[in-house]
Amino acid sequence: QVHLEESGGGLVQAGGSLRLSCVASGKISSIFTMAWYRRAPGNERELVASITAGGITNYGDSVKGRFAITRDNAKDTVYLQMNSLQVQDTGVYYCNLSPLHFRLGSDGTHWGQGTQVTVSS
């Protein structure tokens, strides 16, 4: 069983910053991609950013240039530094761990419980 524990969410004013963390524990495969998704009220869940075991990153168009995803493989932890936050960034942010051979975020991958990020104007 894999457990993902997110932290770092909260309330921030537009233009501010937050840093999310996600620690993975349990029976983790040796090679996996980690990612952050978010679900805004009334919207579908969307990919925010992902990072492979080798450090290759990918970002959603709306966060490029503002957010940065990093990981510490020794700690099985992924971070999301969010700068220049906008009201539209409000939502529940979910950590995902996708083992090798699984499509990112698909059935069979692992999810955290989510952490709320609220950006006020």
PDB file of C-alpha atoms in Angstrom:
ATOM      1  CA  GLN A   1       0.000   0.000   0.000  1.00  0.00           C
ATOM      2  CA  VAL A   2       1.233   3.482  -0.879  1.00  0.00           C
ATOM      3  CA  HIS A   3       0.358   6.484   1.238  1.00  0.00           C
ATOM      4  CA  LEU A   4       0.734  10.091   0.078  1.00  0.00           C
ATOM      5  CA  GLU A   5       0.631  12.884   2.628  1.00  0.00           C
ATOM      6  CA  GLU A   6       0.192  16.426   1.330  1.00  0.00           C
ATOM      7  CA  SER A   7       0.826  19.613   3.271  1.00  0.00           C
ATOM      8  CA  GLY A   8       1.310  23.321   2.702  1.00  0.00           C
ATOM      9  CA  GLY A   9      -2.080  24.443   1.492  1.00  0.00           C
ATOM     10  CA  GLY A  10      -3.839  27.469   2.893  1.00  0.00           C
ATOM     11  CA  LEU A  11      -5.220  30.920   2.235  1.00  0.00           C
ATOM     12  CA  VAL A  12      -3.095  33.492   0.446  1.00  0.00           C
ATOM     13  CA  GLN A  13      -3.700  36.792  -1.296  1.00  0.00           C
ATOM     14  CA  ALA A  14      -3.340  37.102  -5.043  1.00  0.00           C
ATOM     15  CA  GLY A  15       0.287  37.630  -5.961  1.00  0.00           C
ATOM     16  CA  GLY A  16       1.495  35.611  -3.003  1.00  0.00           C
ATOM     17  CA  SER A  17       3.266  32.279  -2.793  1.00  0.00           C
ATOM     18  CA  LEU A  18       2.743  28.861  -1.269  1.00  0.00           C
ATOM     19  CA  ARG A  19       4.805  25.691  -1.222  1.00  0.00           C
ATOM     20  CA  LEU A  20       3.112  22.318  -1.235  1.00  0.00           C
ATOM     21  CA  SER A  21       4.823  19.124  -0.131  1.00  0.00           C
ATOM     22  CA  CYS A  22       3.886  15.499  -0.636  1.00  0.00           C
ATOM     23  CA  VAL A  23       5.641  12.636   1.110  1.00  0.00           C
ATOM     24  CA  ALA A  24       5.231   9.109  -0.205  1.00  0.00           C
ATOM     25  CA  SER A  25       5.491   6.075   2.039  1.00  0.00           C
ATOM     26  CA  GLY A  26       4.754   2.375   1.890  1.00  0.00           C
ATOM     27  CA  LYS A  27       5.435  -0.090  -0.917  1.00  0.00           C
ATOM     28  CA  ILE A  28       6.785   2.317  -3.499  1.00  0.00           C
ATOM     29  CA  SER A  29       8.137   1.036  -6.774  1.00  0.00           C
ATOM     30  CA  SER A  30      11.670   2.025  -7.622  1.00  0.00           C
ATOM     31  CA  ILE A  31      10.781   4.188 -10.627  1.00  0.00           C
ATOM     32  CA  PHE A  32       7.796   6.501 -10.633  1.00  0.00           C
ATOM     33  CA  THR A  33       6.558   9.862 -11.747  1.00  0.00           C
ATOM     34  CA  MET A  34       5.093  12.272  -9.245  1.00  0.00           C
ATOM     35  CA  ALA A  35       2.614  14.964 -10.071  1.00  0.00           C
ATOM     36  CA  TRP A  36       0.262  17.583  -8.747  1.00  0.00           C
ATOM     37  CA  TYR A  37      -3.304  17.865  -9.977  1.00  0.00           C
ATOM     38  CA  ARG A  38      -5.965  20.300  -8.917  1.00  0.00           C
ATOM     39  CA  ARG A  39      -9.713  20.491  -8.976  1.00  0.00           C
ATOM     40  CA  ALA A  40     -11.306  23.927  -8.931  1.00  0.00           C
ATOM     41  CA  PRO A  41     -14.956  24.271  -7.922  1.00  0.00           C
ATOM     42  CA  GLY A  42     -17.158  23.146 -10.791  1.00  0.00           C
ATOM     43  CA  ASN A  43     -14.222  22.048 -12.918  1.00  0.00           C
ATOM     44  CA  GLU A  44     -12.626  18.777 -13.915  1.00  0.00           C
ATOM     45  CA  ARG A  45      -9.416  17.692 -12.291  1.00  0.00           C
ATOM     46  CA  GLU A  46      -6.450  19.018 -14.257  1.00  0.00           C
ATOM     47  CA  LEU A  47      -2.745  18.346 -14.315  1.00  0.00           C
ATOM     48  CA  VAL A  48      -0.716  21.140 -12.752  1.00  0.00           C
ATOM     49  CA  ALA A  49       2.784  19.701 -13.020  1.00  0.00           C
ATOM     50  CA  SER A  50       4.639  16.400 -13.153  1.00  0.00           C
ATOM     51  CA  ILE A  51       8.203  15.247 -12.669  1.00  0.00           C
ATOM     52  CA  THR A  52       9.740  11.940 -13.686  1.00  0.00           C
ATOM     53  CA  ALA A  53      12.251   9.949 -11.698  1.00  0.00           C
ATOM     54  CA  GLY A  54      14.945  11.476 -13.893  1.00  0.00           C
ATOM     55  CA  GLY A  55      13.777  15.023 -13.250  1.00  0.00           C
ATOM     56  CA  ILE A  56      11.941  15.767 -16.490  1.00  0.00           C
ATOM     57  CA  THR A  57       9.158  18.230 -15.764  1.00  0.00           C
ATOM     58  CA  ASN A  58       5.903  19.096 -17.444  1.00  0.00           C
ATOM     59  CA  TYR A  59       3.513  21.948 -16.617  1.00  0.00           C
ATOM     60  CA  GLY A  60      -0.031  22.890 -17.380  1.00  0.00           C
ATOM     61  CA  ASP A  61      -0.216  25.948 -19.609  1.00  0.00           C
ATOM     62  CA  SER A  62      -1.884  28.084 -16.948  1.00  0.00           C
ATOM     63  CA  VAL A  63       0.964  27.683 -14.448  1.00  0.00           C
ATOM     64  CA  LYS A  64       4.026  27.815 -16.694  1.00  0.00           C
ATOM     65  CA  GLY A  65       6.502  30.381 -15.461  1.00  0.00           C
ATOM     66  CA  ARG A  66       4.800  30.669 -12.064  1.00  0.00           C
ATOM     67  CA  PHE A  67       4.972  27.191 -10.528  1.00  0.00           C
ATOM     68  CA  ALA A  68       7.953  24.886 -10.109  1.00  0.00           C
ATOM     69  CA  ILE A  69       7.870  21.188  -9.291  1.00  0.00           C
ATOM     70  CA  THR A  70      10.844  19.471  -7.701  1.00  0.00           C
ATOM     71  CA  ARG A  71      11.459  16.171  -5.989  1.00  0.00           C
ATOM     72  CA  ASP A  72      13.829  14.715  -3.439  1.00  0.00           C
ATOM     73  CA  ASN A  73      14.246  11.072  -4.346  1.00  0.00           C
ATOM     74  CA  ALA A  74      16.048  10.266  -1.108  1.00  0.00           C
ATOM     75  CA  LYS A  75      12.982  11.417   0.811  1.00  0.00           C
ATOM     76  CA  ASP A  76      10.328  10.240  -1.679  1.00  0.00           C
ATOM     77  CA  THR A  77       8.980  13.765  -1.567  1.00  0.00           C
ATOM     78  CA  VAL A  78       7.687  16.105  -4.244  1.00  0.00           C
ATOM     79  CA  TYR A  79       7.274  19.845  -3.866  1.00  0.00           C
ATOM     80  CA  LEU A  80       5.269  22.451  -5.718  1.00  0.00           C
ATOM     81  CA  GLN A  81       6.449  26.024  -5.368  1.00  0.00           C
ATOM     82  CA  MET A  82       3.612  28.306  -6.404  1.00  0.00           C
ATOM     83  CA  ASN A  83       4.411  31.952  -7.058  1.00  0.00           C
ATOM     84  CA  SER A  84       2.350  34.850  -8.386  1.00  0.00           C
ATOM     85  CA  LEU A  85      -0.782  33.054  -7.303  1.00  0.00           C
ATOM     86  CA  GLN A  86      -4.030  34.034  -8.960  1.00  0.00           C
ATOM     87  CA  VAL A  87      -7.638  33.659  -7.841  1.00  0.00           C
ATOM     88  CA  GLN A  88      -8.021  31.081 -10.610  1.00  0.00           C
ATOM     89  CA  ASP A  89      -5.455  28.868  -8.851  1.00  0.00           C
ATOM     90  CA  THR A  90      -7.947  28.207  -6.072  1.00  0.00           C
ATOM     91  CA  GLY A  91      -8.822  24.554  -5.654  1.00  0.00           C
ATOM     92  CA  VAL A  92      -7.963  21.280  -4.021  1.00  0.00           C
ATOM     93  CA  TYR A  93      -4.477  20.130  -4.945  1.00  0.00           C
ATOM     94  CA  TYR A  94      -3.816  16.407  -5.121  1.00  0.00           C
ATOM     95  CA  CYS A  95      -0.521  14.587  -5.144  1.00  0.00           C
ATOM     96  CA  ASN A  96      -0.197  11.629  -7.497  1.00  0.00           C
ATOM     97  CA  LEU A  97       2.379   8.868  -7.745  1.00  0.00           C
ATOM     98  CA  SER A  98       2.380   6.892 -10.984  1.00  0.00           C
ATOM     99  CA  PRO A  99       4.638   3.841 -11.141  1.00  0.00           C
ATOM    100  CA  LEU A 100       6.560   2.934 -14.252  1.00  0.00           C
ATOM    101  CA  HIS A 101       4.312   1.463 -16.976  1.00  0.00           C
ATOM    102  CA  PHE A 102       1.221   3.274 -15.658  1.00  0.00           C
ATOM    103  CA  ARG A 103      -0.167   6.238 -17.560  1.00  0.00           C
ATOM    104  CA  LEU A 104       0.114   9.349 -15.414  1.00  0.00           C
ATOM    105  CA  GLY A 105      -2.892   9.730 -13.149  1.00  0.00           C
ATOM    106  CA  SER A 106      -4.675   6.645 -14.466  1.00  0.00           C
ATOM    107  CA  ASP A 107      -6.455   3.908 -12.546  1.00  0.00           C
ATOM    108  CA  GLY A 108      -3.957   1.993 -10.504  1.00  0.00           C
ATOM    109  CA  THR A 109      -1.892   5.040  -9.611  1.00  0.00           C
ATOM    110  CA  HIS A 110      -1.872   6.513  -6.138  1.00  0.00           C
ATOM    111  CA  TRP A 111      -3.480   9.677  -4.809  1.00  0.00           C
ATOM    112  CA  GLY A 112      -3.274  11.789  -1.718  1.00  0.00           C
ATOM    113  CA  GLN A 113      -6.294  13.163   0.110  1.00  0.00           C
ATOM    114  CA  GLY A 114      -5.761  16.672  -1.238  1.00  0.00           C
ATOM    115  CA  THR A 115      -4.925  20.017   0.285  1.00  0.00           C
ATOM    116  CA  GLN A 116      -6.992  23.179  -0.154  1.00  0.00           C
ATOM    117  CA  VAL A 117      -5.434  26.238  -1.727  1.00  0.00           C
ATOM    118  CA  THR A 118      -7.487  29.417  -1.629  1.00  0.00           C
ATOM    119  CA  VAL A 119      -6.315  32.595  -3.322  1.00  0.00           C
ATOM    120  CA  SER A 120      -8.197  35.743  -2.400  1.00  0.00           C
ATOM    121  CA  SER A 121      -8.385  38.894  -4.493  1.00  0.00           C
TER     122      SER A 121
END
